[in-house]
PDB file of C-alpha atoms in Angstrom:
ATOM      1  CA  UNK A   1      54.130  53.318   3.586  1.00 83.00           C
ATOM      2  CA  UNK A   2      54.402  53.185  -0.160  1.00 92.00           C
ATOM      3  CA  UNK A   3      52.005  55.201  -2.288  1.00 96.00           C
ATOM      4  CA  UNK A   4      50.902  53.991  -5.719  1.00 96.00           C
ATOM      5  CA  UNK A   5      48.858  56.122  -8.122  1.00 96.00           C
ATOM      6  CA  UNK A   6      46.643  54.160 -10.511  1.00 95.00           C
ATOM      7  CA  UNK A   7      45.606  55.737 -13.813  1.00 91.00           C
ATOM      8  CA  UNK A   8      42.696  54.814 -16.036  1.00 85.00           C
ATOM      9  CA  UNK A   9      44.526  56.398 -18.953  1.00 83.00           C
ATOM     10  CA  UNK A  10      41.956  59.166 -19.272  1.00 80.00           C
ATOM     11  CA  UNK A  11      43.500  62.249 -20.905  1.00 79.00           C
ATOM     12  CA  UNK A  12      42.113  64.612 -18.275  1.00 79.00           C
ATOM     13  CA  UNK A  13      43.842  62.930 -15.294  1.00 88.00           C
ATOM     14  CA  UNK A  14      47.164  64.811 -15.754  1.00 89.00           C
ATOM     15  CA  UNK A  15      45.348  68.032 -16.692  1.00 91.00           C
ATOM     16  CA  UNK A  16      43.177  68.066 -13.572  1.00 93.00           C
ATOM     17  CA  UNK A  17      45.881  66.473 -11.427  1.00 94.00           C
ATOM     18  CA  UNK A  18      44.239  63.337 -10.080  1.00 94.00           C
ATOM     19  CA  UNK A  19      44.480  59.559 -10.210  1.00 95.00           C
ATOM     20  CA  UNK A  20      41.679  57.063 -10.805  1.00 95.00           C
ATOM     21  CA  UNK A  21      42.771  55.435  -7.569  1.00 97.00           C
ATOM     22  CA  UNK A  22      45.486  55.780  -4.955  1.00 98.00           C
ATOM     23  CA  UNK A  23      46.821  52.875  -2.905  1.00 98.00           C
ATOM     24  CA  UNK A  24      48.624  53.565   0.377  1.00 98.00           C
ATOM     25  CA  UNK A  25      49.546  50.467   2.339  1.00 96.00           C
ATOM     26  CA  UNK A  26      46.462  48.258   2.434  1.00 97.00           C
ATOM     27  CA  UNK A  27      44.047  51.106   1.660  1.00 98.00           C
ATOM     28  CA  UNK A  28      42.725  51.990  -1.799  1.00 98.00           C
ATOM     29  CA  UNK A  29      40.809  55.181  -2.550  1.00 98.00           C
ATOM     30  CA  UNK A  30      38.931  55.290  -5.866  1.00 98.00           C
ATOM     31  CA  UNK A  31      38.102  58.738  -7.238  1.00 97.00           C
ATOM     32  CA  UNK A  32      34.640  59.780  -8.328  1.00 96.00           C
ATOM     33  CA  UNK A  33      33.927  57.417 -11.203  1.00 95.00           C
ATOM     34  CA  UNK A  34      31.352  57.648 -13.970  1.00 96.00           C
ATOM     35  CA  UNK A  35      29.919  55.384 -16.675  1.00 96.00           C
ATOM     36  CA  UNK A  36      32.664  56.125 -19.185  1.00 93.00           C
ATOM     37  CA  UNK A  37      33.178  53.293 -21.660  1.00 93.00           C
ATOM     38  CA  UNK A  38      36.461  52.184 -23.215  1.00 89.00           C
ATOM     39  CA  UNK A  39      35.753  54.490 -26.146  1.00 89.00           C
ATOM     40  CA  UNK A  40      35.520  57.512 -23.814  1.00 88.00           C
ATOM     41  CA  UNK A  41      31.762  57.887 -24.300  1.00 93.00           C
ATOM     42  CA  UNK A  42      29.140  57.668 -21.569  1.00 95.00           C
ATOM     43  CA  UNK A  43      27.428  54.273 -21.389  1.00 97.00           C
ATOM     44  CA  UNK A  44      23.685  54.230 -20.720  1.00 98.00           C
ATOM     45  CA  UNK A  45      22.804  57.842 -21.506  1.00 97.00           C
ATOM     46  CA  UNK A  46      19.441  58.537 -19.877  1.00 98.00           C
ATOM     47  CA  UNK A  47      19.496  55.274 -17.877  1.00 98.00           C
ATOM     48  CA  UNK A  48      20.646  55.594 -14.237  1.00 98.00           C
ATOM     49  CA  UNK A  49      20.683  51.794 -13.730  1.00 98.00           C
ATOM     50  CA  UNK A  50      22.915  51.153 -16.766  1.00 98.00           C
ATOM     51  CA  UNK A  51      25.191  54.036 -15.785  1.00 98.00           C
ATOM     52  CA  UNK A  52      25.593  52.675 -12.267  1.00 98.00           C
ATOM     53  CA  UNK A  53      26.448  49.210 -13.605  1.00 98.00           C
ATOM     54  CA  UNK A  54      29.160  50.646 -15.888  1.00 98.00           C
ATOM     55  CA  UNK A  55      30.441  52.919 -13.121  1.00 98.00           C
ATOM     56  CA  UNK A  56      30.833  49.984 -10.736  1.00 98.00           C
ATOM     57  CA  UNK A  57      32.588  47.941 -13.446  1.00 98.00           C
ATOM     58  CA  UNK A  58      35.008  50.857 -13.842  1.00 96.00           C
ATOM     59  CA  UNK A  59      35.571  50.932 -10.071  1.00 97.00           C
ATOM     60  CA  UNK A  60      36.164  47.179 -10.075  1.00 98.00           C
ATOM     61  CA  UNK A  61      38.810  47.628 -12.787  1.00 96.00           C
ATOM     62  CA  UNK A  62      40.582  50.364 -10.799  1.00 96.00           C
ATOM     63  CA  UNK A  63      40.547  48.175  -7.686  1.00 98.00           C
ATOM     64  CA  UNK A  64      42.046  45.263  -9.597  1.00 97.00           C
ATOM     65  CA  UNK A  65      44.873  47.490 -10.870  1.00 96.00           C
ATOM     66  CA  UNK A  66      45.566  48.318  -7.214  1.00 96.00           C
ATOM     67  CA  UNK A  67      45.593  44.662  -6.157  1.00 96.00           C
ATOM     68  CA  UNK A  68      42.159  44.859  -4.529  1.00 98.00           C
ATOM     69  CA  UNK A  69      38.676  43.627  -5.371  1.00 98.00           C
ATOM     70  CA  UNK A  70      35.087  44.552  -4.679  1.00 98.00           C
ATOM     71  CA  UNK A  71      35.133  42.363  -1.546  1.00 98.00           C
ATOM     72  CA  UNK A  72      37.670  44.810  -0.058  1.00 98.00           C
ATOM     73  CA  UNK A  73      35.341  47.818  -0.420  1.00 98.00           C
ATOM     74  CA  UNK A  74      34.357  49.299   2.933  1.00 98.00           C
ATOM     75  CA  UNK A  75      32.628  52.482   1.762  1.00 98.00           C
ATOM     76  CA  UNK A  76      30.927  53.879  -1.329  1.00 98.00           C
ATOM     77  CA  UNK A  77      29.569  57.350  -1.958  1.00 98.00           C
ATOM     78  CA  UNK A  78      26.990  57.848  -4.699  1.00 98.00           C
ATOM     79  CA  UNK A  79      26.301  61.255  -6.179  1.00 98.00           C
ATOM     80  CA  UNK A  80      23.117  61.322  -8.254  1.00 98.00           C
ATOM     81  CA  UNK A  81      21.334  63.961 -10.294  1.00 98.00           C
ATOM     82  CA  UNK A  82      17.849  62.781  -9.369  1.00 98.00           C
ATOM     83  CA  UNK A  83      17.272  61.141  -5.993  1.00 98.00           C
ATOM     84  CA  UNK A  84      13.970  59.799  -7.380  1.00 98.00           C
ATOM     85  CA  UNK A  85      16.181  57.318  -9.281  1.00 98.00           C
ATOM     86  CA  UNK A  86      17.431  55.868  -5.984  1.00 98.00           C
ATOM     87  CA  UNK A  87      15.789  52.464  -6.512  1.00 98.00           C
ATOM     88  CA  UNK A  88      17.380  51.954  -9.963  1.00 98.00           C
ATOM     89  CA  UNK A  89      20.778  53.108  -8.721  1.00 98.00           C
ATOM     90  CA  UNK A  90      20.437  51.137  -5.497  1.00 98.00           C
ATOM     91  CA  UNK A  91      19.460  47.978  -7.413  1.00 98.00           C
ATOM     92  CA  UNK A  92      22.665  48.177  -9.462  1.00 98.00           C
ATOM     93  CA  UNK A  93      24.746  48.875  -6.329  1.00 98.00           C
ATOM     94  CA  UNK A  94      23.122  45.887  -4.625  1.00 98.00           C
ATOM     95  CA  UNK A  95      23.995  43.593  -7.526  1.00 98.00           C
ATOM     96  CA  UNK A  96      27.683  44.301  -6.877  1.00 98.00           C
ATOM     97  CA  UNK A  97      27.631  44.677  -3.093  1.00 98.00           C
ATOM     98  CA  UNK A  98      24.746  42.516  -1.809  1.00 97.00           C
ATOM     99  CA  UNK A  99      27.056  40.227   0.176  1.00 97.00           C
ATOM    100  CA  UNK A 100      29.809  42.788   0.850  1.00 97.00           C
ATOM    101  CA  UNK A 101      27.533  45.477   2.343  1.00 98.00           C
ATOM    102  CA  UNK A 102      29.913  48.467   2.563  1.00 98.00           C
ATOM    103  CA  UNK A 103      28.976  51.630   4.387  1.00 98.00           C
ATOM    104  CA  UNK A 104      27.418  53.923   1.804  1.00 98.00           C
ATOM    105  CA  UNK A 105      25.640  57.157   1.107  1.00 98.00           C
ATOM    106  CA  UNK A 106      23.576  58.448  -1.803  1.00 98.00           C
ATOM    107  CA  UNK A 107      23.324  62.197  -2.221  1.00 98.00           C
ATOM    108  CA  UNK A 108      21.537  64.272  -4.830  1.00 98.00           C
ATOM    109  CA  UNK A 109      23.713  66.930  -6.445  1.00 98.00           C
ATOM    110  CA  UNK A 110      22.775  69.802  -8.735  1.00 98.00           C
ATOM    111  CA  UNK A 111      25.180  68.828 -11.532  1.00 97.00           C
ATOM    112  CA  UNK A 112      28.007  66.514 -12.496  1.00 95.00           C
ATOM    113  CA  UNK A 113      30.832  67.222 -14.943  1.00 91.00           C
ATOM    114  CA  UNK A 114      28.732  66.439 -18.030  1.00 92.00           C
ATOM    115  CA  UNK A 115      24.955  66.797 -18.409  1.00 95.00           C
ATOM    116  CA  UNK A 116      24.616  63.214 -19.703  1.00 97.00           C
ATOM    117  CA  UNK A 117      26.157  61.780 -16.521  1.00 97.00           C
ATOM    118  CA  UNK A 118      23.494  60.795 -13.986  1.00 98.00           C
ATOM    119  CA  UNK A 119      25.637  58.998 -11.387  1.00 98.00           C
ATOM    120  CA  UNK A 120      29.136  59.287  -9.964  1.00 98.00           C
ATOM    121  CA  UNK A 121      30.511  56.867  -7.359  1.00 98.00           C
ATOM    122  CA  UNK A 122      33.574  56.916  -5.086  1.00 98.00           C
ATOM    123  CA  UNK A 123      34.855  53.830  -3.274  1.00 98.00           C
ATOM    124  CA  UNK A 124      37.290  53.153  -0.425  1.00 98.00           C
ATOM    125  CA  UNK A 125      38.759  49.711   0.134  1.00 98.00           C
ATOM    126  CA  UNK A 126      40.965  47.996   2.689  1.00 98.00           C
ATOM    127  CA  UNK A 127      42.847  44.930   1.490  1.00 97.00           C
ATOM    128  CA  UNK A 128      42.587  42.338   4.243  1.00 90.00           C
ATOM    129  CA  UNK A 129      43.951  39.197   2.690  1.00 75.00           C
TER     130      UNK A 129
END
């Protein structure tokens, strides 16, 4: 099977040694993604709902570059700084995945790569048609 690495163009991808997404056959694996805007700054500082919306838009963009879409997502993993924000984060997730209903998990973590980041999401997709 052919492997395709998809970059977001972020300067730290080659430094850390990762890709925004990797496509192998019909499967697409999207790395932990945050609410980074086109300007490289975090969108929605202090707002877990707004950060989740931007994060999922970023995931959607990575999927599209891989020839997939949100409807192909079979699993998401959400890493959050404050599990008490679960309803805000879950509301945003539901706005993207209400009909798709992937398997998912939401886990509280002690820190993410930057203190202003409240949410990080991974996604796995299988292109079916």
